[in-house]
Coordinates of C-alpha atoms in Angstrom, one line a residue:
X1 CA 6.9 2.2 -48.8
X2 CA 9.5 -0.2 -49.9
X3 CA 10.5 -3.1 -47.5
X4 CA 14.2 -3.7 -46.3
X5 CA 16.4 -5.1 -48.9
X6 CA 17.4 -7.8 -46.1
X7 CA 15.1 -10.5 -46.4
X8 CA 16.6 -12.4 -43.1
X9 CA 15.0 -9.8 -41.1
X10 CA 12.6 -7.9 -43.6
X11 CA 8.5 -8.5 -43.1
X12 CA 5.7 -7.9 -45.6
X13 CA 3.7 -5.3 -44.6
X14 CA 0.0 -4.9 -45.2
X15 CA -1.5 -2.3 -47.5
X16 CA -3.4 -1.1 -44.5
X17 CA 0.0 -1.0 -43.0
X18 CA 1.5 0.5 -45.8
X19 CA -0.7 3.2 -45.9
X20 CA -0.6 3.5 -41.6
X21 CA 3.1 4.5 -41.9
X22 CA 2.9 6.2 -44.7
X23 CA 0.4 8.5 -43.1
X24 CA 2.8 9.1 -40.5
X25 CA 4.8 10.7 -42.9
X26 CA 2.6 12.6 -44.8
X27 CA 1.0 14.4 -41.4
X28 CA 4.5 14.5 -40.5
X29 CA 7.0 15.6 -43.1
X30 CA 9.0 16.6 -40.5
X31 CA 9.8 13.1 -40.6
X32 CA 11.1 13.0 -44.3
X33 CA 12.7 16.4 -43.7
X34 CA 14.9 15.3 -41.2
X35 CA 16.0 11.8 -42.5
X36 CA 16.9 14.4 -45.8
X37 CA 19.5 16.2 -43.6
X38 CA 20.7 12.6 -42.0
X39 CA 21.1 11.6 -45.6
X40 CA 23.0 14.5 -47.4
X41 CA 25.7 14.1 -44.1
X42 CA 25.8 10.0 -44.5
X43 CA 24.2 9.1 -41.6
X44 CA 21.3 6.6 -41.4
X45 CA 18.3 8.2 -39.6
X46 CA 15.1 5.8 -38.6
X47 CA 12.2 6.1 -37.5
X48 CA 11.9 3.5 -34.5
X49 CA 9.6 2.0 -31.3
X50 CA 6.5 3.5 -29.7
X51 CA 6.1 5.4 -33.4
X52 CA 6.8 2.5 -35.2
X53 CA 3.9 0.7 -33.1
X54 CA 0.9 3.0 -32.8
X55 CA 1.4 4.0 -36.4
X56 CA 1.1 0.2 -37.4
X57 CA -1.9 0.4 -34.8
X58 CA -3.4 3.4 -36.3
X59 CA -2.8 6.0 -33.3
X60 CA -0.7 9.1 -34.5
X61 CA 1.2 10.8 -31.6
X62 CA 3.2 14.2 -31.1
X63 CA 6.3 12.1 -30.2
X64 CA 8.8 10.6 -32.4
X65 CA 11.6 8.5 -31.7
X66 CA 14.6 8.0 -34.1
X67 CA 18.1 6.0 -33.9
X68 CA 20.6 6.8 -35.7
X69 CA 24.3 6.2 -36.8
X70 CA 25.3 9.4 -35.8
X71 CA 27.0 10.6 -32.8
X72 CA 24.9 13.2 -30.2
X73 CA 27.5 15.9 -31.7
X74 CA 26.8 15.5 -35.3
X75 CA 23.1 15.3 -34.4
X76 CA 23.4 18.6 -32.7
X77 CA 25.3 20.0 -35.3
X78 CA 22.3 18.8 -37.8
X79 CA 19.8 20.2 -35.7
X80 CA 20.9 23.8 -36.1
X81 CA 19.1 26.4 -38.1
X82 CA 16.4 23.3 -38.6
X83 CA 14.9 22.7 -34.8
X84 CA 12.9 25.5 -33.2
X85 CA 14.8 24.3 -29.9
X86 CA 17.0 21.5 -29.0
X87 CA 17.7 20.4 -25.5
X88 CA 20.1 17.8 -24.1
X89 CA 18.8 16.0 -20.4
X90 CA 19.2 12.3 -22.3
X91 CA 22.8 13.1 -23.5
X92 CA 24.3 10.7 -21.2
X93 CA 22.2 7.9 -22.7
X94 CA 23.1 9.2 -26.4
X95 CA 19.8 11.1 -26.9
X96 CA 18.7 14.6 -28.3
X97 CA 16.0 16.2 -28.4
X98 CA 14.4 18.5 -31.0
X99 CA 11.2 20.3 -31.1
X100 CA 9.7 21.5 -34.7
X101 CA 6.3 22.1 -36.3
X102 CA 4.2 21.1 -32.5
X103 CA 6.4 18.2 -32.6
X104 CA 8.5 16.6 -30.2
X105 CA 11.5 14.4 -31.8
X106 CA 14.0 12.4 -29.8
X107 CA 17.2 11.0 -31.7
X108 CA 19.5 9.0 -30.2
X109 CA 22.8 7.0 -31.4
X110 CA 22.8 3.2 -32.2
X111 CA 23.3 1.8 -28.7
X112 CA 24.5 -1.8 -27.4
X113 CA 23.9 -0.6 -23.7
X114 CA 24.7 -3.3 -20.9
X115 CA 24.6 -3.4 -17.0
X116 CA 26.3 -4.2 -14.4
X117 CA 23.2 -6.0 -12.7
X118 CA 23.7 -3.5 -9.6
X119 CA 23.3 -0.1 -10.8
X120 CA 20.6 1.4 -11.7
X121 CA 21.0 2.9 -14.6
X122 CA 22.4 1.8 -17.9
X123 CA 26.1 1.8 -19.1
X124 CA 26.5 3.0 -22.3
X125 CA 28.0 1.9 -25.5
X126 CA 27.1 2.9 -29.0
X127 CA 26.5 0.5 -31.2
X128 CA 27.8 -0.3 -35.0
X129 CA 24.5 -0.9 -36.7
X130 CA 20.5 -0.8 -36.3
X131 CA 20.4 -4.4 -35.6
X132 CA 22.7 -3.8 -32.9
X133 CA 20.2 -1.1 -31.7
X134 CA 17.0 -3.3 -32.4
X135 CA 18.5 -5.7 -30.2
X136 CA 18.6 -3.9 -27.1
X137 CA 15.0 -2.5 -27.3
X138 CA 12.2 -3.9 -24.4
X139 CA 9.8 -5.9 -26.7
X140 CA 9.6 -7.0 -30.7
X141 CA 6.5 -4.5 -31.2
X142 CA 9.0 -2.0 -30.2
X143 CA 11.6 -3.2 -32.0
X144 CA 10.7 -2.6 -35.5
X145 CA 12.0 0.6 -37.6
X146 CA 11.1 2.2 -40.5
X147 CA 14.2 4.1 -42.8
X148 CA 14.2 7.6 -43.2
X149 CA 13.8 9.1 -46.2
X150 CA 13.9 5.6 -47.9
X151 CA 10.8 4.1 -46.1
X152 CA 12.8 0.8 -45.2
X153 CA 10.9 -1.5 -43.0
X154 CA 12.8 -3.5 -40.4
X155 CA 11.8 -6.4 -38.3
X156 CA 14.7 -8.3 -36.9
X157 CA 12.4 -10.2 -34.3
X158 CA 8.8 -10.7 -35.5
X159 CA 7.6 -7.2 -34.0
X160 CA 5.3 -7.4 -36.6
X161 CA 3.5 -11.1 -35.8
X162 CA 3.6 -10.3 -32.4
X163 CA 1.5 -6.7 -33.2
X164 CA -1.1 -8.6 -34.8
X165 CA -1.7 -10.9 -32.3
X166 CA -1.7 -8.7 -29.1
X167 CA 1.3 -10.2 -27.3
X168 CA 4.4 -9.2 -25.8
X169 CA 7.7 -10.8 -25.8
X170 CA 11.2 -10.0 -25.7
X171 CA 13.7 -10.0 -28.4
X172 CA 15.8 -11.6 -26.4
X173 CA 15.3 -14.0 -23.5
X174 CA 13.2 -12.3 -20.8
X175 CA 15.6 -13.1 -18.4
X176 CA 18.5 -11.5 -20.2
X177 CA 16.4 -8.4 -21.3
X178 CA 14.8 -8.1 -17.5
X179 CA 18.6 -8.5 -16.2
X180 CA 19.7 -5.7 -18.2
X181 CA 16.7 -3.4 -17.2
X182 CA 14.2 -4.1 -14.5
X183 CA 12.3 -1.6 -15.1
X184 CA 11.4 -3.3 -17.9
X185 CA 9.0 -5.6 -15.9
X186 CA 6.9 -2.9 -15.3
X187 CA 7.0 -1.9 -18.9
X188 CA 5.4 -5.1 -19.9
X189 CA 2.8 -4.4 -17.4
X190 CA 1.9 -0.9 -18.2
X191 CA 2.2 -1.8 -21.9
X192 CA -0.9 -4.6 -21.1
X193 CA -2.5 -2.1 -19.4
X194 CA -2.1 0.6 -22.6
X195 CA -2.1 -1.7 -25.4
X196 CA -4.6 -4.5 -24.1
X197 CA -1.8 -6.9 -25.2
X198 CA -1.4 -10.5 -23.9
X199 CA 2.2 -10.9 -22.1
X200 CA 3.9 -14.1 -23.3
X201 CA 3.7 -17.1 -20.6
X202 CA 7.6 -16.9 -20.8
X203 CA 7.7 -13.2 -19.9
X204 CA 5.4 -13.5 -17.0
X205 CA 7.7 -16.3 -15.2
X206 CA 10.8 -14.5 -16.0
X207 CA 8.6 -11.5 -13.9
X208 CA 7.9 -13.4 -11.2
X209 CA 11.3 -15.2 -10.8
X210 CA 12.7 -11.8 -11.0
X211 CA 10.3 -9.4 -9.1
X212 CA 12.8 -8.6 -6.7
X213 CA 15.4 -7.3 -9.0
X214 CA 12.8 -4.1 -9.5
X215 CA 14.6 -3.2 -6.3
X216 CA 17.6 -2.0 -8.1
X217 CA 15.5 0.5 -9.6
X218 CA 15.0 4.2 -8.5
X219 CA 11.9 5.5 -6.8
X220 CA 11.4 8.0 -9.5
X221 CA 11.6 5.4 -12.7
X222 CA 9.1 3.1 -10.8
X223 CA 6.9 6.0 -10.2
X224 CA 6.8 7.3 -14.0
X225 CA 6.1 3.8 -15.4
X226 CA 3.1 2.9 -12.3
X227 CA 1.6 6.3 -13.4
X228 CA 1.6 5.5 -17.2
X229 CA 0.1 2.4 -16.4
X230 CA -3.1 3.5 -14.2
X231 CA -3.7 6.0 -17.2
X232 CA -3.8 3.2 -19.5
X233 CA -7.0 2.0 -21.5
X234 CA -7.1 -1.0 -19.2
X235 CA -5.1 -0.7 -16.1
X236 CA -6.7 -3.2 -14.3
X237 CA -4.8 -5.7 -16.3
X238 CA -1.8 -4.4 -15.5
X239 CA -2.7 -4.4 -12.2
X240 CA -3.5 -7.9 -11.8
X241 CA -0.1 -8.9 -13.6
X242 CA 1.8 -6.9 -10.8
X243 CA 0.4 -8.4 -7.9
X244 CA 0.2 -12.1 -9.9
X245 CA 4.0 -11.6 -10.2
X246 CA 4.8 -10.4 -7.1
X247 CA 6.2 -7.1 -8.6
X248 CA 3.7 -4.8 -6.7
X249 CA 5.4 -6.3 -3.5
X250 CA 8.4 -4.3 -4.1
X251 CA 6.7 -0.9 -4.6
X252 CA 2.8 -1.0 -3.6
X253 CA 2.2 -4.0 -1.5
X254 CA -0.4 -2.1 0.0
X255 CA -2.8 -3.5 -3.3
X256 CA -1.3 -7.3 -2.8
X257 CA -2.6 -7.0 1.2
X258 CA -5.8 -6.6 0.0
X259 CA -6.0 -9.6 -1.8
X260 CA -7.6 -11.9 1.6
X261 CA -9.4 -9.3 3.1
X262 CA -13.4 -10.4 2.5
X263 CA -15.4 -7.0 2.3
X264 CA -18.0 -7.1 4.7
X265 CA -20.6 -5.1 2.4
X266 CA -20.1 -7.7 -0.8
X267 CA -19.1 -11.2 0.7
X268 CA -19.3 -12.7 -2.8
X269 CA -15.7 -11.0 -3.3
X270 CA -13.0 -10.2 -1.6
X271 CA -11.8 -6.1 -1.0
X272 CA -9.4 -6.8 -3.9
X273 CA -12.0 -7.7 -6.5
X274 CA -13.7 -4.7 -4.9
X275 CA -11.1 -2.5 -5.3
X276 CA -11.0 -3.3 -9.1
X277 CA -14.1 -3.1 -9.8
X278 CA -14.2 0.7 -8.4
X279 CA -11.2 1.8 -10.3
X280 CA -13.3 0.7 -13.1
X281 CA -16.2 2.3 -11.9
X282 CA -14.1 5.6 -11.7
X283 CA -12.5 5.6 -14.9
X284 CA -16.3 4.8 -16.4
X285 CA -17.3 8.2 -14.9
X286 CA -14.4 10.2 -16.4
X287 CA -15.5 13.0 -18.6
X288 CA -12.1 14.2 -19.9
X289 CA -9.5 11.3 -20.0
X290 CA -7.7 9.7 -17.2
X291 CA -7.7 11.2 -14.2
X292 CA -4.6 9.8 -12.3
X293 CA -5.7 11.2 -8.7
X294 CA -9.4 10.0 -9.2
X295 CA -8.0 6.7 -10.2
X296 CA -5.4 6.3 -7.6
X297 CA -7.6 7.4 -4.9
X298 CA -9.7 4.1 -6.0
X299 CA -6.9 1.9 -6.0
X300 CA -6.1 3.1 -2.3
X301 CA -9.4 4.1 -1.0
X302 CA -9.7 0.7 1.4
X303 CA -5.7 -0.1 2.1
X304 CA -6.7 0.7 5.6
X305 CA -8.8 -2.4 5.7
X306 CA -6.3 -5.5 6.4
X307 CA -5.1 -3.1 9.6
X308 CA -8.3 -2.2 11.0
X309 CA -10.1 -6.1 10.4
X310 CA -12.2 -6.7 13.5
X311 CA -14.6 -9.5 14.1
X312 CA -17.7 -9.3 16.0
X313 CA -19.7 -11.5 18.3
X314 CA -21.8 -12.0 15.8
X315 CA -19.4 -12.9 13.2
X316 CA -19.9 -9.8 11.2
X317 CA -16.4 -8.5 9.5
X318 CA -15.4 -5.1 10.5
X319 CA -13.1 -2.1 8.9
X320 CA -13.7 0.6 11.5
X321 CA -11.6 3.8 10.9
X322 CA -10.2 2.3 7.7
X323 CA -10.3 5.6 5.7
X324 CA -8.1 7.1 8.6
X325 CA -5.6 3.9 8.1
X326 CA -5.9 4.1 4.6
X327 CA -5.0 7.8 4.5
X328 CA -2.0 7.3 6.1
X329 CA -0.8 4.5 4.2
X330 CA -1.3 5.7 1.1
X331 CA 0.5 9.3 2.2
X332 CA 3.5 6.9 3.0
X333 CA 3.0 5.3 0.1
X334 CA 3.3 7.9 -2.3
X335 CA 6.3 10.2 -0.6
X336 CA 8.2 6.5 -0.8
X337 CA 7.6 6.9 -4.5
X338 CA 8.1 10.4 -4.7
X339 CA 5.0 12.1 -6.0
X340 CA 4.3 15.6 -6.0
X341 CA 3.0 17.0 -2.6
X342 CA -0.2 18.4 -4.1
X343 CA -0.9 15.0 -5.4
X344 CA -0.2 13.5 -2.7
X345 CA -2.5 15.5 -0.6
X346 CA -5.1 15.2 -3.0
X347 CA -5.2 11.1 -3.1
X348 CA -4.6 11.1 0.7
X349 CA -7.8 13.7 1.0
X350 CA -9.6 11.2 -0.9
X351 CA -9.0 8.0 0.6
X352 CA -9.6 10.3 4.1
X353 CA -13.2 11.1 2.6
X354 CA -14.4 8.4 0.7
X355 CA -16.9 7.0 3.6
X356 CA -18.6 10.7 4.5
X357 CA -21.5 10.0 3.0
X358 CA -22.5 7.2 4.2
X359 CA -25.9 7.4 7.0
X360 CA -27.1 10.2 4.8
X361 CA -29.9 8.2 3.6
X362 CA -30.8 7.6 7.1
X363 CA -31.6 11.3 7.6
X364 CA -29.1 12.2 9.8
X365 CA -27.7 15.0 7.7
X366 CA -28.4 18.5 8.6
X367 CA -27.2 21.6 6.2
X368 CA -24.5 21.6 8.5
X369 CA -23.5 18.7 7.4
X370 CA -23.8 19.5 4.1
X371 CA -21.6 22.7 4.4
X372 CA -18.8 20.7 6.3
X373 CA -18.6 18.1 3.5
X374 CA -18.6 20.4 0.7
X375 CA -15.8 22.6 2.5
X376 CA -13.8 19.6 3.4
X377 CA -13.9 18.1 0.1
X378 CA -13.3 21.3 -1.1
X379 CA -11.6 21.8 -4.7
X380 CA -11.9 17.8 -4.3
X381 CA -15.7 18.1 -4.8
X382 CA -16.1 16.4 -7.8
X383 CA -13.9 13.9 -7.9
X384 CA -14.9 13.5 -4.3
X385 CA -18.8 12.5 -5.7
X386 CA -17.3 10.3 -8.8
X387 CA -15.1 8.6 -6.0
X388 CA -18.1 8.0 -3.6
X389 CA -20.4 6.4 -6.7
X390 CA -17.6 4.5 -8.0
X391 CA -17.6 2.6 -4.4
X392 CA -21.1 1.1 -4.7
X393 CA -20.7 -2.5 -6.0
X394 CA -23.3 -4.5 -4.6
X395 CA -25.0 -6.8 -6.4
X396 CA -28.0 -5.8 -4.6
X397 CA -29.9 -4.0 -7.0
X398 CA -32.0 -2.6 -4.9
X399 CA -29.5 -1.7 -2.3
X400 CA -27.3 0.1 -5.2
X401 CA -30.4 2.0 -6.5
X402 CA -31.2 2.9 -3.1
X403 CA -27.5 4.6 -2.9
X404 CA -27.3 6.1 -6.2
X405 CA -31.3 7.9 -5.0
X406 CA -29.3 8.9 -1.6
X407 CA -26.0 10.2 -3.6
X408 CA -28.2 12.0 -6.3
X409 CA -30.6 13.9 -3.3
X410 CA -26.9 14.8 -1.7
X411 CA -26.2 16.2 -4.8
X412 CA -29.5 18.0 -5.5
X413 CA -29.0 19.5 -1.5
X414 CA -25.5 20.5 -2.3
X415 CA -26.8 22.6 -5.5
X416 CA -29.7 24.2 -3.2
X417 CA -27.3 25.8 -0.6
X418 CA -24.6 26.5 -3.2
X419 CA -27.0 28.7 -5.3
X420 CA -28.2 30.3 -1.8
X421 CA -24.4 30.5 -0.2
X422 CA -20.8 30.4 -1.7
X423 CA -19.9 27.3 0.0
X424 CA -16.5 26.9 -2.0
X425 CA -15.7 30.2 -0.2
X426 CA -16.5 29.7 3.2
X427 CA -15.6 32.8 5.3
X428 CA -16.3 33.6 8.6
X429 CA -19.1 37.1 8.2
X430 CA -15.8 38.6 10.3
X431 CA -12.2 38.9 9.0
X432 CA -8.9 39.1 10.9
X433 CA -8.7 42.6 10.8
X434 CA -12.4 43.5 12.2
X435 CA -12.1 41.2 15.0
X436 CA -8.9 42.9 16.3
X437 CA -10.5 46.3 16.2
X438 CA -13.9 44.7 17.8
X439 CA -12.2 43.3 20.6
X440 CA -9.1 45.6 20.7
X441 CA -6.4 43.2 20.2
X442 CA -3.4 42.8 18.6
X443 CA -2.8 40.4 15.8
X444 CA -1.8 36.3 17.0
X445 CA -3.1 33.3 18.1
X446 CA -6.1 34.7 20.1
X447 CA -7.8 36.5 17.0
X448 CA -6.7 32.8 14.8
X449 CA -9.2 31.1 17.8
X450 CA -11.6 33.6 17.0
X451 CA -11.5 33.3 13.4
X452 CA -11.9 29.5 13.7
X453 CA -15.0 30.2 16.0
X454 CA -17.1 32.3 13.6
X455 CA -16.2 30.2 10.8
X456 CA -17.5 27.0 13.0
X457 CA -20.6 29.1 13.2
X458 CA -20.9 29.8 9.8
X459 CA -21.2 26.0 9.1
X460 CA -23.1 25.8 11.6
X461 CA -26.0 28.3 10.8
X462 CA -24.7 29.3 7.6
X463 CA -24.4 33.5 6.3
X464 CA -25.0 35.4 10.0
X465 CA -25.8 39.3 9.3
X466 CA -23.1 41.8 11.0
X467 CA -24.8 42.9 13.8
X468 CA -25.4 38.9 14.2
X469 CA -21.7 38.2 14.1
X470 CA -20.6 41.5 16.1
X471 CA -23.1 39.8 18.8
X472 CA -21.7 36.1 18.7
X473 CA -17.9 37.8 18.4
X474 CA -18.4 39.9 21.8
X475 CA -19.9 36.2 23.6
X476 CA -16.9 34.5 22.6
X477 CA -15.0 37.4 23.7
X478 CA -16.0 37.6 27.3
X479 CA -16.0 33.7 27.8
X480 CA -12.1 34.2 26.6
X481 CA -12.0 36.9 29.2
X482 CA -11.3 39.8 27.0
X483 CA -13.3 42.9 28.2
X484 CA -16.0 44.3 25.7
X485 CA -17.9 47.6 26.1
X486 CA -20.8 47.1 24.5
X487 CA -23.8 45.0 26.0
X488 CA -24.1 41.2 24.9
X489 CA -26.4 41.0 22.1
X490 CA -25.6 43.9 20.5
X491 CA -24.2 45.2 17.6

């Protein structure tokens, strides 16, 4: 690595750091091999941003981002017979993107982009040089480009200071760079939340002066950055900096409501705190990286609470029904924002189930029970047990030992009837078709009541034998007035 021959904006780079990027290269000599082509045409290529940063940080990623002098054309023109594939959804924003070797390369032209500080989306303009480019990015670490092939190292705006000491600030004023992009308030959030960076004092009031500008933003954009930042490696941070800025007002003020509700089961904190400290819980019990509907099922699991706050003659707060509330909410919540509709159902399941369990220590649980909660939860199961443990944060020791014993004998009950029934295949011991030769009828709603009637049965008493079921079929049968020949009782 060599550094930039301009000292105004050059920085001296570490051996570690050295070595960090030039690792990047040597996994990747993609990299090199595509700066080459760049060259040979006279077109500056570099490598720039998020690829800059985590290779600086030590974290090698699949995605690379480049700026260069050339136009989208030439870049496409460059591309062929080197790129496996090339597609072109960021053209209008001067981007291309390649795929080679497992890789995934994005190259866009130098841009100077501006708004219009009412539309939501950028107008642009190509730019005349990398500083130019540089300029325009969201924050210094993200600002700061390395040359290829030449290996050039540039740092217009103390990216590099700013890396090593875990902040973020803007290379510009923050209320010039949040003018231009709102969405980039979110960034700085998210990027707390995946970096465990500090967010410049400056930053945050520009934020919170300008929370309401995030409403020129589209659902969709807002959506994408929110669901980077619950996966992040410490979300609850960025958390806290939306609803301290007032930016989670605009999109989620669901998580700001919470803030004065006192939870009556942990008095020392307030259903906020509460709700931080399960989505902490949550992620803790993750087995194979972030689980975005585990951990957004936390976030919303007691929403329903500031609508459903009663107090009692005795002073005692309650929430009742505030996992029906909360359901609802947050299925409001998220078709505002646009998520999937099997996501959506999945959170919204969740939040619906996420107070089941409770009164099973008290004994009150038959195998019924059992059966209806694993068959409502169903595919949901799991996360529906990591979701239910996540929610014990008493400081009651005893109390949260006593839980955990209750959860873990749920669990051990649940294994027992699963290894003597298939409960994530619940059936009625009839189908459709043998109940409409039983009772002679034609297929519709009456055989769809029957249906329902044996599965309710099922759950009930669990597996019935078929002379069992023929019996209970031909009961329900002649209480629904349909005429039966056999005998009650008989198969």
């Amino acid at each position: 690595m060599t550094d930039s021959p301009a000292p105004s904006h050059a920085r001296a780079l570490s051996q570690a750091q050295r070595r960090a990027l030039s690792e990047l290269v040597r996994v990747f000599p993609v990299i090199d091999e595509i700066g080459e082509r760049f060259d040979r045409a006279g077109h500056e290529l570099h490598l720039v941003g998020g690829s800059v940063r985590d290779a600086l940080l030590g974290r090698l990623g699949n995605d690379l981002d480049f700026t260069t002098s050339a136009t989208p054309d030439q870049t496409l023109d460059l591309l062929k017979g080197w790129a496996e594939t090339t597609w072109e959804t960021g053209r209008e924003f001067g981007t291309i993107g390649a795929a080679r070797r497992g890789l995934r390369l994005e190259i866009t032209t130098y841009r100077a982009e501006a708004y219009d500080g009412v539309s939501r989306n950028p107008v642009v303009e190509y730019g005349t040089g990398l500083e130019d480019d540089l300029r325009r990015r969201d924050f210094t670490v993200n600002a700061m480009a390395v040359s290829v092939p030449g290996h050039a190292f540039t740092d217009p705006y103390g990216g590099l200071e700013d890396l090593a000491a875990g902040v973020l600030r803007t290379p510009g004023t923050p209320r010039q760079s949040f003018g231009d992009d709102p969405l980039r308030m979110l960034r700085a959030a998210r990027f707390a939340a995946q970096l465990e960076f500090d967010v410049d004092p400056p930053v945050v009031a520009a934020m919170t002066e300008m929370a309401t500008d995030l409403r020129r933003i589209t659902a969709e954009r807002i959506r994408d950055e929110f669901t980077k930042l619950l996966a992040g490696e410490d979300p609850v941070a960025g958390l806290r900096l939306l609803v301290d800025t007032g930016l989670a007002d605009q999109f989620l003020p669901e998580l700001s409501g919470l803030k004065l509700e006192i939870d009556e089961h942990a008095q020392h904190k307030d259903v906020y705190e509460h709700t931080l400290i399960v989505l902490r819980n949550a992620m803790r019990l993750e087995k194979d990286g972030p689980d975005f509907v585990l951990r957004m099922a936390a976030l919303m699991h007691d929403v329903g609470k500031p609508a459903t706050k009663a107090i009692g003659p005795d002073g005692r707060v309650s929430f009742h029904h505030h996992e029906v509330v909360g359901a609802r909410l947050t299925k409001v919540r998220m078709k505002a924002l646009k998520y999937p509709k099997d996501t959506i159902s999945a959170v919204v399941e969740l939040v619906s189930l996420h107070l089941r369990f409770y009164g099973y220590g008290r004994g009150e649980w038959t195998d019924s029970a059992v059966r209806r909660y694993v068959t409502d939860a169903g595919d949901l199961l799991s996360r529906l047990h990591l979701l239910t443990r996540s929610d014990v944060t008493t400081r009651n020791r005893r109390k949260a030992a006593a839980l955990a014993a209750d959860y873990d004998a749920l669990e051990e009950r649940i294994a027992r009837i699963q290894a003597e029934e298939d409960l994530a295949r619940v059936r009625p011991d009839l189908d459709g078709n043998a109940i409409m030769e039983l009772l002679d009828i034609p297929a519709g709603p009456l055989v769809g009541k029957a249906w329902r009637h044996l599965k309710e049965l099922r759950l009930e008493h669990g597996p019935l034998d078929h002379d069992e079921a023929v019996a209970e079929l031909y009961r329900w049968g002649r209480e629904h007035g349909i005429e039966v020949d056999r005998p009650a009782g008989t198969g």
